[in-house]
Coordinates of C-alpha atoms in Angstrom, one line a residue:
Chain S
M71 CA 100.2 59.8 149.3
D72 CA 97.0 59.3 147.4
N73 CA 96.4 63.1 147.3
I74 CA 99.6 63.7 145.3
S75 CA 98.9 64.0 141.7
T76 CA 101.3 62.3 139.3
K77 CA 100.0 64.3 136.4
R78 CA 102.6 66.7 134.9
P79 CA 101.5 70.3 134.7
P80 CA 100.8 71.5 131.1
G81 CA 103.7 73.1 129.2
Y82 CA 103.9 76.8 128.3
A83 CA 102.3 76.4 124.9
K84 CA 99.3 74.5 126.3
R85 CA 98.9 77.0 129.2
I86 CA 98.8 79.9 126.7
W87 CA 96.3 78.0 124.6
Y88 CA 94.1 77.3 127.6
F89 CA 94.4 80.9 128.7
Y90 CA 93.1 82.3 125.4
R91 CA 90.5 79.5 124.9
D92 CA 89.0 80.0 128.3
G93 CA 89.2 83.8 127.9
F94 CA 87.3 83.7 124.7
R95 CA 84.8 81.2 126.1
E96 CA 84.0 83.3 129.1
M97 CA 83.5 86.5 127.2
T98 CA 80.1 88.1 127.5
V99 CA 80.0 91.5 125.8
G100 CA 83.3 90.6 124.1
K101 CA 81.6 88.2 121.7
T102 CA 79.5 91.1 120.4
L103 CA 82.6 93.2 120.1
W104 CA 84.5 90.5 118.2
A105 CA 81.6 90.1 115.8
L106 CA 81.7 93.9 115.3
I107 CA 85.5 93.9 114.8
L108 CA 85.3 91.0 112.2
I109 CA 82.5 92.7 110.3
K110 CA 84.4 95.9 110.3
L111 CA 87.6 94.3 109.1
F112 CA 85.7 92.5 106.4
I113 CA 84.1 95.7 105.2
L114 CA 87.5 97.5 105.3
F115 CA 89.7 94.9 103.6
F116 CA 87.3 93.0 101.4
I117 CA 85.0 95.7 100.2
L118 CA 86.5 99.1 100.6
K119 CA 90.2 98.2 99.9
L120 CA 89.4 95.8 97.1
F121 CA 86.7 97.8 95.3
F122 CA 87.1 101.4 96.3
F123 CA 90.8 102.0 97.2
P124 CA 93.2 100.5 94.7
D125 CA 96.8 101.6 94.7
F126 CA 96.5 104.5 92.3
L127 CA 100.0 104.3 90.9
S128 CA 99.6 100.6 90.1
T129 CA 96.4 101.3 88.2
K130 CA 98.3 103.6 86.0
G131 CA 100.7 100.7 85.1
N132 CA 103.4 101.9 87.4
T133 CA 104.4 98.6 89.0
D134 CA 108.1 99.3 89.8
D135 CA 109.8 102.1 91.7
E136 CA 111.4 103.6 88.6
S137 CA 108.1 104.0 86.7
R138 CA 106.4 105.3 89.8
A139 CA 109.1 107.9 90.3
R140 CA 108.8 108.9 86.6
Y141 CA 105.0 109.2 86.9
V142 CA 105.0 111.3 90.1
G143 CA 107.9 113.4 88.8
T144 CA 106.0 114.2 85.6
E145 CA 102.8 115.0 87.6
L146 CA 104.7 117.3 90.0
V147 CA 106.4 119.2 87.1
E148 CA 103.3 119.5 85.0
R149 CA 101.1 120.8 87.8
G150 CA 103.5 123.6 88.7
V151 CA 102.6 127.1 87.7
Q152 CA 104.3 127.8 84.4
Chain Q
M830 CA 91.9 123.1 87.2
N831 CA 88.4 123.5 88.7
D832 CA 87.8 119.8 88.6
L833 CA 91.1 119.2 90.4
L834 CA 90.2 121.8 93.1
S835 CA 86.8 120.1 93.5
L836 CA 88.7 116.8 93.8
V837 CA 91.0 118.3 96.4
D838 CA 88.0 119.6 98.4
W839 CA 86.2 116.2 98.4
S840 CA 89.3 114.3 99.2
R841 CA 90.1 116.7 102.1
A842 CA 86.5 116.3 103.3
Q843 CA 86.8 112.6 103.2
F844 CA 90.2 112.6 105.0
A845 CA 88.8 115.0 107.6
L846 CA 85.7 112.8 108.2
T847 CA 87.9 109.7 108.7
A848 CA 90.5 111.4 110.9
M849 CA 87.9 113.1 113.1
Y850 CA 86.0 109.9 113.5
H851 CA 89.2 108.0 114.4
W852 CA 89.9 110.9 116.8
L853 CA 86.7 110.1 118.7
F854 CA 88.1 106.8 119.9
V855 CA 91.8 107.4 120.3
P856 CA 91.8 110.0 123.1
L857 CA 89.2 108.0 125.1
T858 CA 91.4 104.9 124.8
L859 CA 94.5 106.9 126.0
G860 CA 92.6 108.5 128.9
L861 CA 90.7 105.5 130.1
A862 CA 93.9 103.4 129.9
V863 CA 95.6 105.7 132.4
I864 CA 92.6 105.9 134.7
V865 CA 92.1 102.1 134.7
G866 CA 95.8 101.7 135.4
I867 CA 95.6 103.9 138.5
M868 CA 92.5 102.2 139.7
E869 CA 94.1 98.8 139.4
T870 CA 97.3 100.1 141.1
I871 CA 95.1 101.0 144.1
Y872 CA 93.6 97.6 144.0
Y873 CA 97.0 96.0 143.9
R874 CA 98.3 98.1 146.8
T875 CA 95.2 97.9 149.1
G876 CA 93.8 94.5 148.0
K877 CA 90.3 95.9 148.5
A878 CA 87.7 94.1 146.4
E879 CA 85.8 97.3 145.7
W880 CA 88.7 98.6 143.6
K881 CA 88.7 95.5 141.6
H882 CA 85.0 96.0 140.8
I883 CA 85.7 99.6 139.9
T884 CA 88.7 98.7 137.7
K885 CA 86.8 96.0 135.9
F886 CA 83.8 98.2 135.1
W887 CA 85.9 100.9 133.5
M888 CA 88.1 98.4 131.9
K889 CA 85.0 97.0 130.1
L890 CA 84.1 100.4 128.8
F891 CA 87.7 100.8 127.7
G892 CA 87.5 97.5 125.8
I893 CA 84.3 98.5 124.0
N894 CA 85.8 101.8 122.9
F895 CA 89.0 100.0 121.9
A896 CA 87.2 97.4 119.9
V897 CA 85.0 99.8 118.0
G898 CA 87.8 102.2 117.3
V899 CA 90.5 99.7 116.3
A900 CA 91.5 99.8 112.7
T901 CA 89.5 102.9 111.9
G902 CA 92.9 104.6 111.3
I903 CA 93.7 102.0 108.5
I904 CA 91.2 103.8 106.3
L905 CA 93.4 106.8 106.3
E906 CA 96.2 104.7 104.9
F907 CA 93.9 103.5 102.2
Q908 CA 93.3 107.1 101.2
F909 CA 97.0 107.8 101.0
G910 CA 97.5 105.2 98.4
T911 CA 94.4 106.1 96.3
N912 CA 93.6 109.8 96.8
W913 CA 97.0 111.1 97.7
S914 CA 99.4 109.0 95.7
N915 CA 101.7 111.9 94.7
Y916 CA 102.0 112.8 98.4
S917 CA 102.5 109.2 99.4
W918 CA 105.3 108.7 96.9
F919 CA 106.9 112.0 97.7
V920 CA 107.2 111.3 101.4
G921 CA 107.0 107.6 101.5
D922 CA 110.4 106.9 103.2
I923 CA 109.8 109.4 106.0
F924 CA 106.1 108.9 106.6
G925 CA 106.5 105.2 106.3
A926 CA 109.1 104.7 109.0
P927 CA 107.1 106.1 112.0
L928 CA 103.9 104.3 110.7
A929 CA 105.8 101.0 110.4
I930 CA 107.2 101.3 113.9
E931 CA 103.7 102.1 115.2
G932 CA 102.2 99.1 113.5
I933 CA 104.9 96.6 114.4
M934 CA 106.0 97.6 117.9
A935 CA 103.3 99.6 119.6
F936 CA 100.2 97.9 118.2
F937 CA 101.5 94.3 118.9
M938 CA 102.5 95.4 122.4
E939 CA 99.1 96.8 123.0
A940 CA 97.3 93.8 121.5
T941 CA 99.4 91.2 123.4
F942 CA 98.9 92.7 126.9
L943 CA 95.3 93.6 126.1
A944 CA 94.5 89.9 126.2
V945 CA 96.1 89.5 129.6
M946 CA 94.3 92.6 130.8
F947 CA 90.9 91.1 129.9
F948 CA 91.4 87.3 130.2
G949 CA 94.0 87.3 133.0
W950 CA 91.9 88.2 136.1
D951 CA 92.5 85.5 138.7
K952 CA 94.6 83.5 136.2
V953 CA 97.8 85.4 136.4
S954 CA 99.4 87.1 139.4
K955 CA 98.1 90.5 140.5
G956 CA 101.4 92.0 139.7
F957 CA 101.6 90.6 136.2
H958 CA 98.0 91.7 135.5
L959 CA 98.8 95.2 136.7
A960 CA 101.9 95.3 134.6
S961 CA 99.8 94.2 131.6
T962 CA 97.3 96.9 132.1
W963 CA 100.1 99.6 132.3
L964 CA 101.9 98.0 129.2
T965 CA 98.6 98.2 127.3
C966 CA 98.4 101.9 128.2
L967 CA 102.1 102.4 127.3
G968 CA 101.5 100.6 123.9
A969 CA 98.5 102.8 123.1
T970 CA 100.5 105.9 124.0
I971 CA 103.6 104.9 121.9
S972 CA 101.2 104.1 119.1
A973 CA 100.0 107.7 119.3
L974 CA 103.6 109.0 119.5
W975 CA 104.6 107.6 116.0
I976 CA 101.4 108.8 114.4
L977 CA 102.0 112.3 115.8
V978 CA 105.7 112.2 114.8
A979 CA 104.5 111.6 111.2
N980 CA 102.0 114.4 111.5
A981 CA 104.4 116.8 113.0
W982 CA 106.9 116.2 110.2
M983 CA 104.2 117.4 107.8
Q984 CA 103.9 120.6 109.8
Y985 CA 107.7 121.0 110.2
P986 CA 109.6 119.0 107.6
V987 CA 113.1 118.4 108.9
G988 CA 115.7 115.6 108.9
M989 CA 115.3 114.8 105.2
T990 CA 116.8 115.5 101.8
F991 CA 115.0 115.5 98.4
N992 CA 116.2 112.9 95.9
P993 CA 115.2 114.1 92.4
D994 CA 116.0 110.7 90.9
T995 CA 113.5 108.9 93.1
V996 CA 111.3 112.0 93.5
R997 CA 111.2 111.2 97.2
N998 CA 112.2 112.9 100.4
E999 CA 114.6 110.6 102.1
M1000 CA 115.2 110.6 105.8
T1001 CA 118.7 111.7 106.8
D1002 CA 118.3 112.3 110.5
F1003 CA 115.8 110.1 112.4
A1004 CA 116.3 111.9 115.6
A1005 CA 115.5 115.3 114.0
V1006 CA 112.2 113.8 112.8
A1007 CA 111.3 111.9 116.0
L1008 CA 112.4 114.5 118.5
S1009 CA 111.5 117.7 116.7
P1010 CA 110.0 120.3 119.1
V1011 CA 106.8 120.3 117.0
A1012 CA 106.5 116.5 117.4
L1013 CA 107.2 116.5 121.1
N1014 CA 104.8 119.3 121.9
K1015 CA 102.1 117.7 119.7
F1016 CA 102.6 114.3 121.3
F1017 CA 102.3 115.5 124.9
H1018 CA 99.5 117.9 124.0
S1019 CA 97.4 115.2 122.3
V1020 CA 98.1 112.5 124.8
T1021 CA 97.3 114.7 127.9
A1022 CA 94.2 115.9 126.0
G1023 CA 93.2 112.2 125.9
W1024 CA 93.6 112.0 129.7
V1025 CA 91.2 115.0 130.0
L1026 CA 88.6 113.3 127.8
G1027 CA 88.9 110.0 129.7
A1028 CA 88.5 111.9 133.0
V1029 CA 85.5 113.8 131.8
F1030 CA 83.9 110.6 130.5
V1031 CA 84.5 108.8 133.9
V1032 CA 83.2 111.8 135.9
G1033 CA 80.1 112.2 133.6
V1034 CA 79.2 108.5 133.7
S1035 CA 79.8 108.4 137.5
A1036 CA 77.6 111.5 137.9
W1037 CA 74.8 109.5 136.1
F1038 CA 75.1 106.8 138.7
L1039 CA 74.8 109.4 141.4
L1040 CA 71.7 110.9 139.7
K1041 CA 70.2 107.4 139.7
K1042 CA 71.4 106.8 143.3
R1043 CA 73.2 103.6 142.2
H1044 CA 76.7 102.4 143.2
V1045 CA 77.2 105.7 145.0
S1046 CA 80.4 104.7 146.7
Y1047 CA 81.9 103.3 143.5
A1048 CA 80.9 106.4 141.6
L1049 CA 82.4 108.8 144.1
K1050 CA 85.7 106.9 144.2
S1051 CA 85.7 106.9 140.3
I1052 CA 85.1 110.6 140.3
R1053 CA 87.9 111.3 142.7
I1054 CA 90.5 109.4 140.7
A1055 CA 89.2 110.8 137.3
S1056 CA 89.2 114.4 138.6
W1057 CA 92.8 114.2 139.7
V1058 CA 93.8 112.7 136.3
G1059 CA 91.7 115.3 134.5
L1060 CA 93.2 118.2 136.5
A1061 CA 96.7 116.9 135.9
G1062 CA 95.8 116.4 132.3
I1063 CA 94.3 119.8 131.6
L1064 CA 97.2 121.6 133.3
L1065 CA 99.7 119.6 131.1
V1066 CA 97.5 120.4 128.1
A1067 CA 97.8 124.1 128.9
Y1068 CA 101.5 123.9 129.3
T1069 CA 102.1 121.8 126.1
G1070 CA 99.6 124.0 124.3
D1071 CA 101.7 127.0 125.1
G1072 CA 104.7 125.1 123.7
S1073 CA 102.7 124.1 120.6
A1074 CA 101.6 127.7 120.1
Y1075 CA 105.2 128.9 120.3
E1076 CA 106.3 126.4 117.7
V1077 CA 103.4 127.4 115.5
A1078 CA 104.4 131.1 115.8
Q1079 CA 108.0 130.2 114.7
K1080 CA 107.2 127.5 112.0
Q1081 CA 103.7 128.2 110.8
P1082 CA 103.1 132.0 111.3
M1083 CA 100.1 132.0 108.9
K1084 CA 98.3 129.4 111.1
L1085 CA 98.9 131.6 114.2
A1086 CA 97.6 134.7 112.3
A1087 CA 94.4 132.7 111.4
M1088 CA 94.0 131.4 114.9
E1089 CA 93.9 135.0 116.2
G1090 CA 92.4 136.7 113.2
I1091 CA 95.4 139.0 112.7
Y1092 CA 95.7 140.8 109.4
H1093 CA 98.2 143.4 110.4
G1094 CA 100.7 142.4 113.0
N1095 CA 102.1 144.6 115.8
K1096 CA 104.6 144.7 118.6
G1097 CA 102.8 144.0 121.9
Q1098 CA 100.2 142.1 120.0
E1099 CA 97.0 141.6 121.9
F1100 CA 95.5 138.1 122.6
I1101 CA 91.8 137.9 121.5
A1102 CA 90.0 136.4 124.5
V1103 CA 86.6 136.8 122.9
G1104 CA 85.8 137.9 119.4
I1105 CA 83.3 137.9 116.5
L1106 CA 84.9 138.1 113.1
N1107 CA 83.7 140.4 110.5
P1108 CA 82.3 138.0 107.8
Q1109 CA 82.8 140.7 105.0
K1110 CA 86.5 141.0 105.7
E1111 CA 88.9 140.3 102.8
Y1112 CA 92.7 140.1 103.4
D1113 CA 93.4 143.0 101.0
D1114 CA 90.8 145.5 102.2
N1115 CA 90.8 148.0 105.1
Q1116 CA 87.8 146.7 107.0
D1117 CA 88.0 145.9 110.6
P1118 CA 88.6 142.1 111.0
F1119 CA 86.3 142.1 114.1
C1120 CA 82.7 143.0 114.7
F1121 CA 83.4 142.7 118.4
K1122 CA 86.4 141.7 120.4
I1123 CA 88.0 141.7 123.9
G1124 CA 91.7 141.6 123.7
V1125 CA 94.5 141.5 126.3
P1126 CA 97.5 143.6 125.1
G1127 CA 100.9 142.0 124.9
I1128 CA 99.9 138.5 125.7
L1129 CA 100.0 137.1 122.2
S1130 CA 103.4 138.7 121.6
F1131 CA 104.6 137.1 124.8
L1132 CA 103.2 133.6 123.9
A1133 CA 104.6 133.8 120.4
T1134 CA 108.0 135.4 121.0
R1135 CA 108.5 135.1 124.8
D1136 CA 108.7 138.9 124.7
A1137 CA 105.6 141.0 125.6
N1138 CA 106.8 143.6 123.0
G1139 CA 107.8 141.1 120.3
F1140 CA 106.4 141.4 116.8
V1141 CA 103.8 139.0 115.7
P1142 CA 103.1 139.1 111.9
G1143 CA 99.6 139.2 110.6
I1144 CA 98.3 137.7 107.3
N1145 CA 99.3 140.7 105.2
D1146 CA 102.8 140.9 106.8
I1147 CA 103.4 137.3 106.0
L1148 CA 102.2 137.8 102.4
Q1149 CA 104.3 141.0 102.0
G1150 CA 107.4 139.8 104.0
G1151 CA 110.1 142.2 105.1
Y1152 CA 110.0 141.6 108.8
P1153 CA 112.8 139.8 110.8
T1154 CA 112.2 136.1 111.4
T1155 CA 114.0 132.8 111.3
N1156 CA 113.9 130.1 108.6
F1157 CA 113.4 126.4 109.1
A1158 CA 117.2 126.0 109.6
G1159 CA 116.9 128.5 112.5
D1160 CA 118.9 131.2 110.7
S1161 CA 117.8 134.9 111.2
I1162 CA 116.5 136.3 108.0
I1163 CA 114.2 139.0 106.6
A1164 CA 111.0 137.2 105.7
P1165 CA 110.6 137.0 101.9
S1166 CA 107.3 138.0 100.4
A1167 CA 104.8 135.4 99.1
Q1168 CA 105.6 136.5 95.6
E1169 CA 109.3 135.9 96.2
K1170 CA 108.6 132.5 97.6
M1171 CA 106.3 131.7 94.6
Q1172 CA 109.1 132.7 92.2
Q1173 CA 111.6 130.4 94.1
G1174 CA 109.0 127.6 94.1
R1175 CA 108.5 127.9 90.3
A1176 CA 112.3 127.9 89.8
A1177 CA 112.5 124.8 91.9
I1178 CA 109.8 122.9 90.0
A1179 CA 111.3 124.0 86.6
A1180 CA 114.7 122.9 87.8
L1181 CA 113.2 119.4 88.7
G1182 CA 111.9 119.2 85.1
D1183 CA 115.2 120.3 83.7
Y1184 CA 117.1 117.9 85.8
R1185 CA 115.0 115.0 84.7
N1186 CA 115.3 116.0 81.0
A1187 CA 119.1 116.4 81.4
R1188 CA 119.4 113.0 83.0
E1189 CA 117.5 111.4 80.1
R1190 CA 119.9 113.1 77.6
N1191 CA 122.9 112.0 79.8
D1192 CA 123.9 115.7 80.0
S1193 CA 125.6 115.7 83.3
M1194 CA 126.6 119.4 83.3
A1195 CA 123.0 120.5 82.7
A1196 CA 121.8 118.0 85.3
D1197 CA 124.2 119.4 87.9
S1198 CA 123.2 123.0 87.2
A1199 CA 119.5 122.1 87.5
L1200 CA 120.2 120.2 90.6
Q1201 CA 121.9 123.2 92.2
T1202 CA 119.0 125.4 91.3
L1203 CA 116.6 122.9 92.7
R1204 CA 118.5 122.7 96.0
D1205 CA 118.8 126.4 96.3
N1206 CA 115.1 126.9 96.0
Y1207 CA 113.7 123.7 97.5
E1208 CA 112.8 125.3 100.8
Y1209 CA 109.8 126.9 98.9
F1210 CA 109.2 124.1 96.4
G1211 CA 105.4 124.0 97.2
Y1212 CA 105.0 127.7 96.4
G1213 CA 105.5 126.8 92.8
Y1214 CA 102.0 125.4 92.7
I1215 CA 100.4 128.6 94.1
E1216 CA 98.8 130.8 91.4
D1217 CA 97.4 133.6 93.7
E1218 CA 98.8 134.6 97.1
A1219 CA 95.3 134.4 98.5
Q1220 CA 95.5 130.6 98.3
L1221 CA 98.1 130.8 101.1
I1222 CA 95.5 131.9 103.6
P1223 CA 93.6 129.1 105.4
S1224 CA 89.9 129.6 106.3
V1225 CA 90.3 132.2 109.0
P1226 CA 86.7 131.8 110.6
M1227 CA 87.1 128.0 110.9
V1228 CA 90.6 128.2 112.5
F1229 CA 89.7 131.3 114.7
Y1230 CA 86.5 129.9 116.1
S1231 CA 87.9 126.4 116.5
F1232 CA 90.9 127.7 118.4
H1233 CA 88.7 129.9 120.7
I1234 CA 86.3 127.1 121.3
M1235 CA 89.2 124.9 122.3
I1236 CA 90.8 127.3 124.7
T1237 CA 87.5 128.4 126.2
L1238 CA 86.7 124.7 126.9
G1239 CA 90.2 124.2 128.2
G1240 CA 89.7 127.0 130.7
Y1241 CA 86.3 125.5 131.6
F1242 CA 87.8 122.1 132.3
I1243 CA 90.4 123.6 134.7
L1244 CA 87.6 125.1 136.7
F1245 CA 85.4 122.0 136.3
F1246 CA 88.0 119.5 137.8
I1247 CA 88.9 121.9 140.6
A1248 CA 85.2 122.4 141.5
I1249 CA 84.4 118.6 141.3
L1250 CA 87.4 117.8 143.6
I1251 CA 86.3 120.4 146.2
L1252 CA 82.7 119.3 146.1
E1253 CA 83.6 115.6 146.3
R1254 CA 86.0 116.3 149.2
K1255 CA 83.3 118.3 151.1
Q1256 CA 80.8 115.5 150.4
L1257 CA 78.5 117.8 148.6
L1258 CA 78.6 116.4 145.1
E1259 CA 75.8 113.8 145.4
K1260 CA 73.5 116.4 146.9
L1261 CA 73.9 119.0 144.1
R1262 CA 72.0 117.4 141.2
W1263 CA 72.5 120.4 138.9
V1264 CA 76.2 119.9 139.2
L1265 CA 75.8 116.2 138.4
W1266 CA 73.9 117.2 135.2
I1267 CA 76.8 119.5 134.3
C1268 CA 79.2 116.6 134.8
L1269 CA 77.1 114.5 132.4
W1270 CA 76.8 117.1 129.8
S1271 CA 80.5 117.9 130.0
I1272 CA 81.2 114.6 128.1
P1273 CA 80.2 116.0 124.7
L1274 CA 82.1 119.2 125.6
G1275 CA 85.2 117.1 126.0
Y1276 CA 84.8 115.7 122.5
I1277 CA 84.1 119.2 121.0
C1278 CA 87.2 120.5 122.6
L1279 CA 89.4 117.8 121.2
Q1280 CA 87.9 117.9 117.7
S1281 CA 88.4 121.7 117.7
G1282 CA 92.0 121.3 118.5
W1283 CA 92.4 118.9 115.5
I1284 CA 90.6 121.4 113.2
V1285 CA 93.1 124.2 114.3
A1286 CA 96.1 121.9 113.6
E1287 CA 94.9 120.6 110.3
V1288 CA 92.8 123.4 108.7
G1289 CA 95.3 126.0 110.0
R1290 CA 98.1 124.6 107.9
Q1291 CA 96.2 124.8 104.6
P1292 CA 97.0 124.8 101.7
W1293 CA 99.9 122.6 102.7
T1294 CA 100.1 118.8 103.1
I1295 CA 103.8 119.4 103.8
Q1296 CA 104.5 122.9 105.1
D1297 CA 106.0 125.0 102.2
I1298 CA 107.0 121.9 100.3
L1299 CA 103.8 120.4 98.9
P1300 CA 100.3 121.8 98.7
T1301 CA 97.1 119.6 98.6
Y1302 CA 96.7 120.5 94.9
A1303 CA 100.0 118.8 94.0
S1304 CA 99.4 115.9 96.4
I1305 CA 96.2 114.6 95.0
S1306 CA 95.9 111.7 92.5
A1307 CA 94.2 112.3 89.2
I1308 CA 91.1 110.3 90.1
E1309 CA 87.4 110.9 89.4
V1310 CA 85.6 113.3 91.8
S1311 CA 82.6 111.0 91.7
A1312 CA 84.7 108.1 93.1
V1313 CA 85.7 110.2 96.1
Q1314 CA 82.1 111.4 96.5
T1315 CA 80.9 107.8 96.6
T1316 CA 83.4 106.7 99.2
F1317 CA 82.8 109.8 101.2
W1318 CA 79.1 108.9 101.6
L1319 CA 79.9 105.3 102.1
F1320 CA 82.2 106.2 105.0
A1321 CA 79.7 108.5 106.4
I1322 CA 77.1 105.7 106.6
I1323 CA 79.6 103.1 107.9
F1324 CA 80.9 105.5 110.5
T1325 CA 77.4 106.4 111.7
V1326 CA 76.5 102.7 112.0
L1327 CA 79.6 102.0 114.0
L1328 CA 79.1 105.0 116.2
V1329 CA 75.5 104.0 116.9
A1330 CA 76.8 100.5 117.7
E1331 CA 79.4 101.8 120.1
V1332 CA 77.1 104.2 121.9
S1333 CA 74.4 101.5 122.3
I1334 CA 76.8 98.9 123.6
L1335 CA 78.4 101.4 125.9
V1336 CA 75.0 102.6 127.2
K1337 CA 73.9 99.0 127.8
Q1338 CA 77.0 98.2 129.8
I1339 CA 76.8 101.4 131.8
K1340 CA 73.2 100.6 132.7
K1341 CA 74.2 97.2 133.9
G1342 CA 76.5 99.1 136.4
F1343 CA 79.4 97.9 138.5
N1344 CA 79.6 94.2 139.3
P1345 CA 78.2 94.1 142.8
Q1346 CA 79.2 90.5 143.5
P1347 CA 81.7 90.1 146.3
V1348 CA 85.2 89.3 145.0
K1349 CA 87.6 87.2 147.0
N1350 CA 90.7 89.2 147.7
K1351 CA 93.9 87.6 146.6

């Protein structure tokens, strides 16, 4: 009788939380990889995207679909061989 | 004009650099996923701990490759919005749908089960873990499917209609886009090529263990599995490659002509097995295109038309037209000349301008008339940007040599996997050190083969971003060349650093070897 635990098993949410928490804690090479992924994502989104890859059509003041269509339409017609 | 061409060249170079870098990781992910799945299936069925060790080792290398490669494709999407904004807007609805499905469905599926794959050993049931491994593999493969569907549409634009009001191509038939023969062949060809690369990688790394006389039993077992996957993969690559070449012959004859260095087509066209191109050759002179060649008569005609006596047009035939062919809709026609297509393209672009002006003036009759002209000539819309027919010819040396490197290495890999399987079965492999060195040095050959295939597909379709509809010249944004040059070198540095990081982490893990600790069978 003493050996029977009266503790309720953790619910699904907790089990998933423990699963990920323990998984991350037990990582070896994974920690280096996560660091690499985070550095890469930072460079991609906070340096490259922000400073080097703006949405070109927006930079030309084309913020809505109608003005974008007008801009691209004009570009396509003007670049054609006359 | 010259500035714009320089801008096009730099932007293409940047896109090529990014895509080729991305394509270093993707096929290895696809190939290792299948091999790891098979290894774990054996563990699941036999319960032998050695298969768990083997699976976990290759799974770790899969994880490293996945982690370094993940998100490298996002940079391509950045470039669409900045460098290729005309193109992005023009095709947004069609290109966006497959990419959105890829991002939402496939990537999340892959990412969810990846966690179970790595964290779930001994925590979830063996069956659930195995299912997660295969679902990760499936997720990665489906991811590739949607990217390749989008790419195939650019090579064979179907299932859409052009809306001159929004200046966009709008999808009218999703099935035609997703299930086009170009898309299906491209998908299976690329994915099975990934299996081959994964197999070569496993065989090469295992050969290194045999050379070092470490983990011999694990290495031999790994080689056996990988060689079967590699052999199956390369045979499927050959089969789907034949399908791809047939589709290229029908839909992109200029690409096929460049692949084989054909300037004047013939019936019973020979297939160039080995050749050296004449570097002085111009498309409009009478020089021999080859300094040296060995050709097999009739083979190219058979591959391209399924008739050994079928006519395969050369570069000049395509420019001059006048031979029987089929259009995109599949109707039999006499091929128009490049000049006729250029006239139709110019008429289509002028009609787009007229339509827009008429709409602004609220002149519905003029708008309807212009719209009809646009629709009648839209098939060759992109030719309206071509000034000289020579612009329609892709770089023949680059396409020809890439194609021949690819097929030569493809043939090599068929023999390679057969030889390795025989030697492994006869228990000779670990004794023949020179063979083990060949296995190791075959890893870079696998990468060269796959990159060559990509060059054939992408350089071969120049000058088009969308075949016949939009050339690179019209797709590009009017940005500063210096901005593209800056980001090109920035990418080159970042990619090199990431590549060095990946290779060093991979080498470190490989040197650690398989986990030799006994594992309790569940």
